[in-house]
Amino acid sequence: MSSTVSSPRTNVLPTSAPTGESPRRRLRAVLALARFEAHELLLQIPVFVVLCAYVASTGWELWTGGGEDGAYPVLQDADRATQPVPLILGVAVLVCVNRAVLRSRRRGTDRHFDVLVMEPWRRTVAHLLSVVPFALATALVVAAQFAGAALRPGALGTGSFFELAVAPLAVLLFGVLGVLIARLIPSAFGAPLFVVGIYVAVAMLTSNPEDPHWLRWLAPVVDEGQSEPLPSDLLGRPAAWHALYLVGLIALVSCAAVLRGGRRTLPAALGLARAGRTPVTGPVEGPVEGRMRLVKAVALGAAVLTLAGAVGQSPGDSPALLAARKQASVAPEKDHTCVPHGRSTYCAFPEWTGRTEDWAAVVRRVQSLAGGAAGGTKLTVRQRIDARYGLSASSSLEPSGTHGQVTVGTLWGGNRVPEFSIGVASVLVAGDEEAAAAMCDGRVVTVMWLALATTSDPMASLRDVRIDDSVSGSAVVLAPTEPLAMTAAQTTVVRELLQRPRYGVTAKVKAHWTELTAPKTSTARAAELLDVPVPRGSEKEDKCEE
């Protein structure tokens, strides 16, 4: 007997939506599932705890202003400071979204999903969309963090939108990777093993500054160690290309996840057909194949974007950038803008000219205590950097032999203020920084008192500028260029002076200025002139090495 019914093995259309269902309704269903999965992700302990800690720490930083060191942010550093911490959130999202995708497998409900109207690829898209709110939350926190830095009165420099985009893009990348891993490795161990592997890979890519530039920039976040801020035009970071690289990689990984989980099995298709929920016309997987071809086309475009970003960020520093860094290091006066304040001149890179008044206030305080001609000496405060080796350059600078020139760096606030005061006092006493670096006699007492006497807490400032954070014994004292060496006897005399009323010591310093600033004046003699008990053993300590 002949039959007019076609064989179900050849005419079933497994992934068609029910008759009359509009694309808008299917989209709403995907978005509804995405909202549900995002809510479930937020309730996962790792994601919830990390997100709360991230928001709370940023809020505390905004509330406190970052302390003294954070009162003078450099925006081309502040934008990059937003990148490392969100990686922890990204890892939490990766692990939890991976568990969410594998939920049906763990609970044995895969066979029920196979007969639902919503195709597997749509469920994959919903899981991919569920991580977007966490990327948006990261973007809001990053924007608040950077805005808080930019609105501080001491802020200067130029931030980068592309540097700020890295953190939310990295969180999004980790999230879509979690979905792809679940589709490729349907095991609970897949995500943890991947996290360990990516940690090792990133550590290897970023641990050695000597590694090739292109290799280090394959990591989601490239945190280059930097001791001193540099002018924004000397950074040489391919931030725009890196953002393009991350966008392309996110799209590529997302397409790979959809392609991997985008088809129903034939048994599931037959089940839908027998249930009367799928029309039996057309070849098997026909509509899905059309959609998958579109996804493949998008994946190809994403691969092109990823490759373009990777190639664009691969070249190292250009010859023009290297020449500009060398000029800023060895001949900064060619790039400086000089501003007069009172008797002295302050020369800085253009982005730092707004800070010259802060430097001038320190110079005025120190000079107000000096005697003789030093109280009216015209100084040249010049900002100096060493950018010849890029962002990983050392912050140490050679002392300048130019008479009356004081070096100032690109950082300000906190300990940098008394350090600069020591630099000013050293030049007033010794004449130039080279001579100041060689001081090993009683002039150190005069320098330290001049530098610290006008600070709000002289004893705390003395502790801050000494490497061992002490106020007794011998120590190395930080300065903008070469550090000074304090003997135990000099420390004793300076500590006694700082604890006395400033006006009384000021009169003695000005009255005996010539002898206090004369080379080879001993610590014992300086103590006598300033009416301080002479420490024992001061004569022996003052002997300089030949």
Coordinates of C-alpha atoms in Angstrom, one line a residue:
M1 CA 0.0 0.0 0.0
S2 CA 1.4 3.3 -1.0
S3 CA 1.7 6.1 1.5
T4 CA 1.6 9.9 0.8
V5 CA 3.5 10.6 4.0
S6 CA 7.2 11.3 3.4
S7 CA 9.9 9.7 5.5
P8 CA 10.7 11.7 8.7
R9 CA 14.4 11.1 8.2
T10 CA 14.5 13.2 5.0
N11 CA 11.8 15.8 5.3
V12 CA 12.0 17.0 9.0
L13 CA 12.8 20.7 9.6
P14 CA 14.1 20.5 13.2
T15 CA 14.8 24.1 14.1
S16 CA 11.9 26.1 12.6
A17 CA 9.9 28.1 15.0
P18 CA 6.2 27.5 15.4
T19 CA 4.0 28.7 12.6
G20 CA 3.2 32.4 13.1
E21 CA 6.0 33.2 15.5
S22 CA 7.6 36.5 14.6
P23 CA 11.3 37.3 14.8
R24 CA 10.4 39.9 17.4
R25 CA 8.9 37.3 19.7
R26 CA 11.9 35.1 19.3
L27 CA 14.2 38.0 20.1
R28 CA 12.2 38.8 23.2
A29 CA 12.5 35.2 24.3
V30 CA 16.3 35.3 23.9
L31 CA 16.5 38.6 25.9
A32 CA 14.2 37.2 28.6
L33 CA 16.5 34.2 29.0
A34 CA 19.5 36.5 29.0
R35 CA 18.0 38.5 31.8
F36 CA 17.3 35.5 33.8
E37 CA 20.8 34.1 33.4
A38 CA 22.4 37.5 34.2
H39 CA 20.3 37.5 37.4
E40 CA 21.5 34.0 38.3
L41 CA 25.1 35.0 37.6
L42 CA 24.8 38.0 40.0
L43 CA 23.6 35.6 42.7
Q44 CA 26.6 33.4 42.3
I45 CA 28.9 33.9 45.4
P46 CA 32.2 34.5 43.4
V47 CA 30.6 37.1 41.1
F48 CA 28.6 38.8 43.9
V49 CA 31.5 39.1 46.3
V50 CA 34.0 40.3 43.7
L51 CA 31.7 42.8 42.2
C52 CA 30.7 44.2 45.7
A53 CA 34.4 44.4 46.7
Y54 CA 35.3 46.1 43.4
V55 CA 32.5 48.7 43.8
A56 CA 33.3 49.3 47.5
S57 CA 37.0 49.7 47.0
T58 CA 36.4 52.2 44.2
G59 CA 33.9 54.1 46.2
W60 CA 36.3 54.2 49.2
E61 CA 39.0 55.6 46.9
L62 CA 36.6 58.3 45.6
W63 CA 35.5 59.1 49.1
T64 CA 39.0 59.4 50.6
G65 CA 40.6 61.0 47.5
G66 CA 43.4 58.4 47.4
G67 CA 45.3 60.1 50.3
E68 CA 48.1 62.6 49.8
D69 CA 49.6 60.6 46.9
G70 CA 46.3 60.5 45.1
A71 CA 45.6 64.3 45.4
Y72 CA 47.8 65.0 42.3
P73 CA 46.8 62.3 39.7
V74 CA 48.4 62.2 36.3
L75 CA 45.5 61.2 34.0
Q76 CA 47.6 59.3 31.4
D77 CA 48.4 57.0 34.4
A78 CA 45.0 57.1 36.0
D79 CA 43.3 55.6 32.9
R80 CA 45.6 52.6 33.0
A81 CA 45.2 52.2 36.7
T82 CA 41.6 51.1 36.0
Q83 CA 42.6 48.0 34.2
P84 CA 44.2 45.3 36.5
V85 CA 41.5 44.9 39.2
P86 CA 38.6 44.1 37.0
L87 CA 40.4 41.0 35.7
I88 CA 39.4 39.4 39.0
L89 CA 35.8 40.1 38.2
G90 CA 36.4 38.7 34.7
V91 CA 37.7 35.4 36.1
A92 CA 34.7 35.1 38.4
V93 CA 32.3 35.7 35.5
L94 CA 34.1 33.2 33.4
V95 CA 33.8 30.4 35.9
C96 CA 30.2 31.1 36.9
V97 CA 28.9 31.5 33.3
N98 CA 30.6 28.3 32.4
R99 CA 28.7 26.6 35.2
A100 CA 25.5 28.2 34.0
V101 CA 25.9 26.8 30.5
L102 CA 26.6 23.3 31.9
R103 CA 23.7 23.5 34.4
S104 CA 21.5 21.3 32.2
R105 CA 24.2 18.7 31.7
R106 CA 24.9 18.5 35.5
R107 CA 21.2 18.1 36.2
G108 CA 20.4 15.7 33.4
T109 CA 17.9 18.0 31.6
D110 CA 19.7 18.2 28.2
R111 CA 17.2 15.9 26.7
H112 CA 14.3 18.2 27.7
F113 CA 16.1 21.2 26.1
D114 CA 16.5 19.3 22.9
V115 CA 12.7 19.3 22.3
L116 CA 12.1 22.9 23.2
V117 CA 11.2 25.5 20.6
M118 CA 14.2 27.7 21.4
E119 CA 17.1 26.4 19.4
P120 CA 20.5 25.6 21.1
W121 CA 22.2 28.5 19.3
R122 CA 19.7 30.9 20.7
R123 CA 20.3 29.6 24.2
T124 CA 24.0 30.1 23.6
V125 CA 23.4 33.7 22.5
A126 CA 21.4 34.3 25.7
H127 CA 24.3 33.0 27.8
L128 CA 26.6 35.3 25.8
L129 CA 24.3 38.3 26.4
S130 CA 24.1 37.5 30.1
V131 CA 27.7 38.6 30.7
V132 CA 27.1 42.0 29.0
P133 CA 25.6 43.7 32.2
F134 CA 28.8 42.9 34.1
A135 CA 30.9 44.5 31.4
L136 CA 28.6 47.6 31.6
A137 CA 28.9 47.6 35.4
T138 CA 32.7 47.6 35.0
A139 CA 32.4 50.5 32.5
L140 CA 30.4 52.5 35.0
V141 CA 32.9 51.9 37.8
V142 CA 35.8 52.7 35.5
A143 CA 34.1 55.9 34.4
A144 CA 33.5 56.9 38.0
Q145 CA 37.1 56.1 39.0
F146 CA 38.6 58.1 36.2
A147 CA 36.1 61.0 36.7
G148 CA 37.0 61.2 40.4
A149 CA 40.7 61.5 39.4
A150 CA 40.1 64.0 36.7
L151 CA 38.0 66.3 39.0
R152 CA 40.6 66.6 41.7
P153 CA 42.1 70.0 41.9
G154 CA 45.7 68.7 41.4
A155 CA 44.8 66.6 38.3
L156 CA 46.8 67.1 35.1
G157 CA 47.6 65.2 31.9
T158 CA 45.4 63.6 29.2
G159 CA 43.5 60.3 29.6
S160 CA 42.7 57.9 26.8
F161 CA 39.2 56.6 26.0
F162 CA 40.8 53.4 24.6
E163 CA 42.7 52.7 27.8
L164 CA 39.5 53.1 29.8
A165 CA 37.7 50.7 27.4
V166 CA 40.2 47.9 28.2
A167 CA 38.7 46.9 31.6
P168 CA 35.1 46.4 30.4
L169 CA 36.2 44.7 27.2
A170 CA 38.4 42.3 29.2
V171 CA 35.5 41.4 31.5
L172 CA 33.3 40.8 28.4
L173 CA 36.1 38.7 26.8
F174 CA 36.4 36.5 29.9
G175 CA 32.6 36.0 30.0
V176 CA 32.3 34.8 26.4
L177 CA 35.3 32.6 26.9
G178 CA 33.4 30.9 29.7
V179 CA 30.5 30.1 27.3
L180 CA 32.9 28.8 24.6
I181 CA 34.7 26.6 27.0
A182 CA 31.4 25.1 28.2
R183 CA 30.5 24.3 24.5
L184 CA 33.9 22.8 23.8
I185 CA 34.6 21.0 27.1
P186 CA 31.3 20.0 28.7
S187 CA 33.1 19.4 32.1
A188 CA 33.2 21.3 35.3
F189 CA 37.0 21.1 35.2
G190 CA 37.3 23.0 31.9
A191 CA 37.0 26.5 33.3
P192 CA 39.4 26.2 36.2
L193 CA 42.0 24.6 34.1
F194 CA 41.6 27.3 31.5
V195 CA 42.0 30.0 34.2
V196 CA 45.2 28.4 35.4
G197 CA 46.5 28.2 31.9
I198 CA 45.6 31.8 31.0
Y199 CA 47.2 33.0 34.2
V200 CA 50.4 31.2 33.4
A201 CA 50.3 32.5 29.8
V202 CA 49.7 36.1 30.8
A203 CA 52.4 35.9 33.5
M204 CA 54.9 34.7 30.8
L205 CA 53.8 37.4 28.4
T206 CA 54.2 40.3 30.9
S207 CA 56.9 39.2 33.3
N208 CA 59.9 40.1 31.1
P209 CA 60.1 43.6 29.7
E210 CA 62.6 42.3 27.2
D211 CA 60.1 40.1 25.5
P212 CA 59.0 41.1 22.0
H213 CA 56.5 44.0 22.0
W214 CA 53.9 42.0 19.9
L215 CA 54.0 39.1 22.3
R216 CA 53.3 41.1 25.4
W217 CA 50.4 42.9 23.7
L218 CA 48.5 39.7 23.1
A219 CA 47.4 39.7 26.8
P220 CA 44.0 41.2 27.6
V221 CA 45.6 43.8 29.8
V222 CA 49.2 45.1 29.4
D223 CA 50.4 46.6 32.6
E224 CA 53.8 48.1 32.0
G225 CA 55.8 48.9 35.1
Q226 CA 56.4 52.6 35.5
S227 CA 58.2 54.5 38.3
E228 CA 57.5 58.0 37.1
P229 CA 54.7 59.4 34.9
L230 CA 55.8 60.5 31.4
P231 CA 54.2 63.1 29.1
S232 CA 51.3 61.5 27.2
D233 CA 53.0 61.9 23.9
L234 CA 55.9 59.8 25.1
L235 CA 54.0 56.8 26.2
G236 CA 53.9 55.0 22.9
R237 CA 51.1 52.6 23.9
P238 CA 48.9 51.3 21.0
A239 CA 45.7 51.6 23.0
A240 CA 43.4 52.1 20.1
W241 CA 44.8 49.0 18.2
H242 CA 44.6 47.0 21.4
A243 CA 40.9 47.9 21.9
L244 CA 40.2 46.9 18.3
Y245 CA 42.0 43.6 19.0
L246 CA 39.9 42.9 22.0
V247 CA 36.6 43.8 20.2
G248 CA 37.5 41.4 17.4
L249 CA 38.5 38.7 19.8
I250 CA 35.2 39.0 21.7
A251 CA 33.2 38.7 18.5
L252 CA 35.3 35.8 17.2
V253 CA 34.9 33.8 20.5
S254 CA 31.2 34.6 20.6
C255 CA 30.7 33.3 17.0
A256 CA 32.7 30.2 17.8
A257 CA 30.4 29.5 20.8
V258 CA 27.3 29.9 18.7
L259 CA 28.7 27.7 15.9
R260 CA 29.7 25.0 18.4
G261 CA 26.3 24.9 20.1
G262 CA 24.1 25.9 17.1
R263 CA 22.5 22.7 15.9
R264 CA 19.9 20.2 17.1
T265 CA 20.5 16.5 16.9
L266 CA 18.4 14.5 14.5
P267 CA 16.6 12.5 17.2
A268 CA 15.5 15.9 18.8
A269 CA 14.3 17.0 15.4
L270 CA 12.2 13.9 15.0
G271 CA 10.8 14.4 18.4
L272 CA 9.6 17.9 17.5
A273 CA 8.1 16.7 14.2
R274 CA 6.2 13.9 15.9
A275 CA 4.9 16.3 18.5
G276 CA 3.4 18.4 15.7
R277 CA 5.5 21.5 16.6
T278 CA 7.6 21.5 13.4
P279 CA 6.4 21.6 9.8
V280 CA 7.6 18.6 7.7
T281 CA 8.7 20.5 4.7
G282 CA 12.2 21.2 3.4
P283 CA 15.5 19.6 4.1
V284 CA 16.9 18.8 7.5
E285 CA 18.7 21.8 9.2
G286 CA 18.0 24.1 6.3
P287 CA 17.1 27.3 8.2
V288 CA 19.9 26.6 10.7
E289 CA 22.4 26.2 8.0
G290 CA 21.4 29.6 6.7
R291 CA 21.8 31.2 10.1
M292 CA 25.1 29.4 10.6
R293 CA 26.4 30.7 7.3
L294 CA 25.7 34.2 8.6
V295 CA 27.4 33.5 11.9
K296 CA 30.4 32.2 9.9
A297 CA 30.5 35.4 7.9
V298 CA 30.5 37.4 11.1
A299 CA 33.2 35.2 12.5
L300 CA 35.3 35.8 9.4
G301 CA 34.9 39.6 9.8
A302 CA 35.8 39.3 13.5
A303 CA 38.9 37.3 12.7
V304 CA 39.9 40.1 10.3
L305 CA 39.3 42.7 13.1
T306 CA 41.4 40.6 15.5
L307 CA 44.2 40.2 13.1
A308 CA 44.1 43.9 12.2
G309 CA 44.3 44.9 15.9
A310 CA 47.1 42.4 16.6
V311 CA 49.1 43.7 13.6
G312 CA 48.5 47.3 14.5
Q313 CA 49.7 46.9 18.1
S314 CA 52.7 44.7 17.2
P315 CA 55.3 47.3 16.0
G316 CA 57.5 48.6 18.8
D317 CA 58.5 52.2 19.5
S318 CA 59.0 54.2 16.3
P319 CA 62.2 56.0 15.6
A320 CA 60.4 59.4 16.0
L321 CA 59.1 58.3 19.5
L322 CA 62.6 57.1 20.5
A323 CA 64.1 60.5 19.4
A324 CA 61.4 62.4 21.3
R325 CA 62.1 60.4 24.5
K326 CA 65.8 61.0 24.2
Q327 CA 65.3 64.7 23.7
A328 CA 63.0 64.9 26.7
S329 CA 65.6 63.1 28.8
V330 CA 68.9 64.8 27.8
A331 CA 67.6 68.2 26.6
P332 CA 64.3 68.8 28.4
E333 CA 64.6 72.6 28.0
K334 CA 63.6 72.1 24.3
D335 CA 60.2 70.8 25.3
H336 CA 59.7 72.9 28.4
T337 CA 57.4 75.8 29.0
C338 CA 58.9 78.2 31.6
V339 CA 56.7 80.2 34.0
P340 CA 58.1 82.9 36.4
H341 CA 56.9 82.9 40.1
G342 CA 58.4 85.6 42.2
R343 CA 62.2 85.7 41.8
S344 CA 62.5 82.1 40.4
T345 CA 61.6 80.5 37.1
Y346 CA 59.8 77.1 36.8
C347 CA 60.3 75.1 33.6
A348 CA 58.0 72.1 33.0
F349 CA 56.6 69.9 30.3
P350 CA 53.4 71.5 28.9
E351 CA 51.0 69.2 30.8
W352 CA 52.7 70.1 34.1
T353 CA 52.7 73.9 33.9
G354 CA 49.7 74.1 36.2
R355 CA 51.7 72.6 39.0
T356 CA 54.4 75.2 39.0
E357 CA 52.6 77.2 41.7
D358 CA 52.8 74.2 44.1
W359 CA 56.6 74.1 43.5
A360 CA 56.9 77.8 44.0
A361 CA 55.1 77.6 47.3
V362 CA 57.7 75.1 48.6
V363 CA 60.6 77.3 47.3
R364 CA 59.2 80.3 49.1
R365 CA 58.9 78.5 52.4
V366 CA 62.4 77.2 52.2
Q367 CA 64.0 80.5 51.1
S368 CA 62.1 82.3 53.9
L369 CA 64.4 80.5 56.4
A370 CA 67.6 80.9 54.5
G371 CA 70.1 83.7 55.4
G372 CA 72.5 85.8 53.4
A373 CA 72.1 86.0 49.7
A374 CA 70.3 82.6 49.6
G375 CA 67.1 84.2 50.7
G376 CA 66.9 86.1 47.5
T377 CA 68.7 83.7 45.1
K378 CA 67.0 83.3 41.7
L379 CA 66.5 79.6 41.2
T380 CA 65.6 77.6 38.1
V381 CA 63.3 74.7 39.0
R382 CA 63.5 72.3 36.0
Q383 CA 61.4 69.2 35.5
R384 CA 63.4 66.3 34.5
I385 CA 62.7 62.7 33.4
D386 CA 64.5 59.7 32.0
A387 CA 62.4 58.3 29.2
R388 CA 65.1 56.8 27.1
Y389 CA 64.1 53.3 28.2
G390 CA 60.4 53.7 27.9
L391 CA 57.9 53.2 30.7
S392 CA 60.1 50.8 32.5
A393 CA 62.8 53.4 33.0
S394 CA 64.4 54.0 36.4
S395 CA 63.3 57.1 38.3
S396 CA 66.9 57.9 39.4
L397 CA 68.3 61.1 37.8
E398 CA 71.9 62.3 37.7
P399 CA 72.4 65.6 39.6
S400 CA 72.7 68.7 37.6
G401 CA 75.9 70.7 37.7
T402 CA 74.1 74.0 36.7
H403 CA 74.4 76.6 39.4
G404 CA 71.0 77.4 41.0
Q405 CA 69.1 74.7 39.2
V406 CA 66.7 72.4 41.2
T407 CA 65.3 69.2 39.7
V408 CA 61.7 68.3 40.2
G409 CA 60.0 65.1 38.9
T410 CA 56.6 64.3 37.4
L411 CA 55.1 63.0 40.7
W412 CA 53.8 65.2 43.4
G413 CA 52.1 64.9 46.7
G414 CA 53.0 62.7 49.8
N415 CA 56.7 62.2 50.3
R416 CA 57.6 64.0 47.1
V417 CA 57.0 67.4 48.7
P418 CA 59.6 67.1 51.5
E419 CA 62.0 65.4 49.0
F420 CA 61.7 68.4 46.7
S421 CA 62.2 70.7 49.8
I422 CA 65.5 68.8 50.4
G423 CA 66.5 69.4 46.8
V424 CA 65.8 73.2 47.1
A425 CA 67.6 73.5 50.4
S426 CA 70.6 71.5 49.1
V427 CA 71.0 73.9 46.2
L428 CA 70.7 77.0 48.4
V429 CA 73.4 75.6 50.7
A430 CA 75.8 74.0 48.2
G431 CA 75.1 76.0 45.1
D432 CA 74.3 73.1 42.7
E433 CA 73.1 69.5 42.9
E434 CA 76.5 67.9 42.2
A435 CA 78.1 69.7 45.1
A436 CA 75.1 68.8 47.3
A437 CA 75.5 65.1 46.5
A438 CA 79.0 65.2 47.9
M439 CA 78.1 66.9 51.2
C440 CA 79.3 64.8 54.2
D441 CA 79.8 67.5 56.9
G442 CA 77.7 69.8 59.1
R443 CA 76.0 71.4 56.1
V444 CA 73.6 68.4 56.1
V445 CA 72.2 69.7 59.4
T446 CA 71.4 73.1 57.7
V447 CA 69.9 71.5 54.7
M448 CA 67.6 69.2 56.6
W449 CA 66.3 71.9 58.9
L450 CA 65.6 74.3 56.0
A451 CA 63.8 71.6 54.2
L452 CA 61.6 70.3 57.0
A453 CA 61.1 73.1 59.5
T454 CA 58.1 74.6 57.7
T455 CA 56.2 71.4 57.0
S456 CA 53.0 70.7 59.0
D457 CA 54.7 67.8 61.0
P458 CA 58.5 68.2 60.8
M459 CA 59.2 64.9 62.7
A460 CA 56.8 62.9 60.4
S461 CA 58.5 64.5 57.4
L462 CA 61.9 63.5 58.7
R463 CA 60.7 60.0 59.1
D464 CA 59.2 59.9 55.6
V465 CA 62.3 61.1 53.7
R466 CA 64.6 58.5 55.4
I467 CA 64.7 55.1 53.7
D468 CA 64.5 53.3 57.0
D469 CA 61.6 55.4 58.3
S470 CA 63.5 56.3 61.5
V471 CA 64.3 59.4 63.4
S472 CA 67.5 58.1 65.0
G473 CA 70.8 56.7 63.8
S474 CA 72.4 57.1 60.4
A475 CA 70.2 56.8 57.3
V476 CA 69.9 57.6 53.6
V477 CA 67.7 60.6 52.8
L478 CA 65.8 60.8 49.6
A479 CA 66.1 63.7 47.2
P480 CA 65.0 64.4 43.6
T481 CA 68.4 63.3 42.3
E482 CA 71.2 61.7 44.4
P483 CA 70.2 60.9 48.0
L484 CA 72.0 62.5 51.0
A485 CA 73.7 60.6 53.8
M486 CA 72.9 61.5 57.4
T487 CA 75.1 60.4 60.3
A488 CA 73.7 59.5 63.7
A489 CA 75.1 62.7 65.1
Q490 CA 73.5 64.8 62.4
T491 CA 70.2 63.1 62.9
T492 CA 70.4 63.9 66.6
V493 CA 71.1 67.6 66.0
V494 CA 68.3 67.9 63.3
R495 CA 65.8 66.1 65.5
E496 CA 66.6 68.6 68.4
L497 CA 66.2 71.6 66.1
L498 CA 62.9 70.4 64.6
Q499 CA 61.4 70.1 68.1
R500 CA 62.3 73.7 69.0
P501 CA 60.3 76.8 68.1
R502 CA 61.0 77.7 64.5
Y503 CA 61.4 81.4 65.0
G504 CA 64.3 81.0 67.5
V505 CA 66.2 78.6 65.3
T506 CA 65.6 80.8 62.2
A507 CA 67.3 83.7 63.9
K508 CA 70.4 81.6 64.7
V509 CA 70.5 80.1 61.2
K510 CA 70.4 83.6 59.5
A511 CA 72.9 85.0 62.0
H512 CA 75.5 82.2 61.3
W513 CA 74.6 81.5 57.7
T514 CA 78.0 81.9 56.2
E515 CA 79.7 79.5 58.6
L516 CA 76.8 77.0 58.6
T517 CA 77.0 76.7 54.8
A518 CA 80.8 76.7 54.6
P519 CA 82.4 73.4 53.3
K520 CA 84.0 71.3 56.0
T521 CA 81.9 72.9 58.7
S522 CA 81.7 70.0 61.2
T523 CA 78.5 68.7 62.7
A524 CA 79.9 69.6 66.2
R525 CA 80.5 73.2 65.1
A526 CA 77.0 73.5 63.5
A527 CA 75.5 72.3 66.8
E528 CA 77.5 74.9 68.8
L529 CA 76.3 77.7 66.4
L530 CA 72.7 76.6 66.8
D531 CA 72.9 76.2 70.5
V532 CA 72.3 72.4 70.5
P533 CA 74.2 69.9 72.7
V534 CA 77.1 68.4 70.7
P535 CA 76.6 64.7 70.1
R536 CA 79.4 62.3 71.0
G537 CA 81.5 61.0 68.2
S538 CA 80.4 63.7 65.7
E539 CA 83.9 64.6 64.8
K540 CA 84.7 61.1 63.8
E541 CA 81.5 60.7 61.8
D542 CA 82.2 63.8 59.8
K543 CA 85.3 62.5 58.1
C544 CA 84.6 62.2 54.5
E545 CA 86.0 59.4 52.4
E546 CA 88.8 60.6 50.1

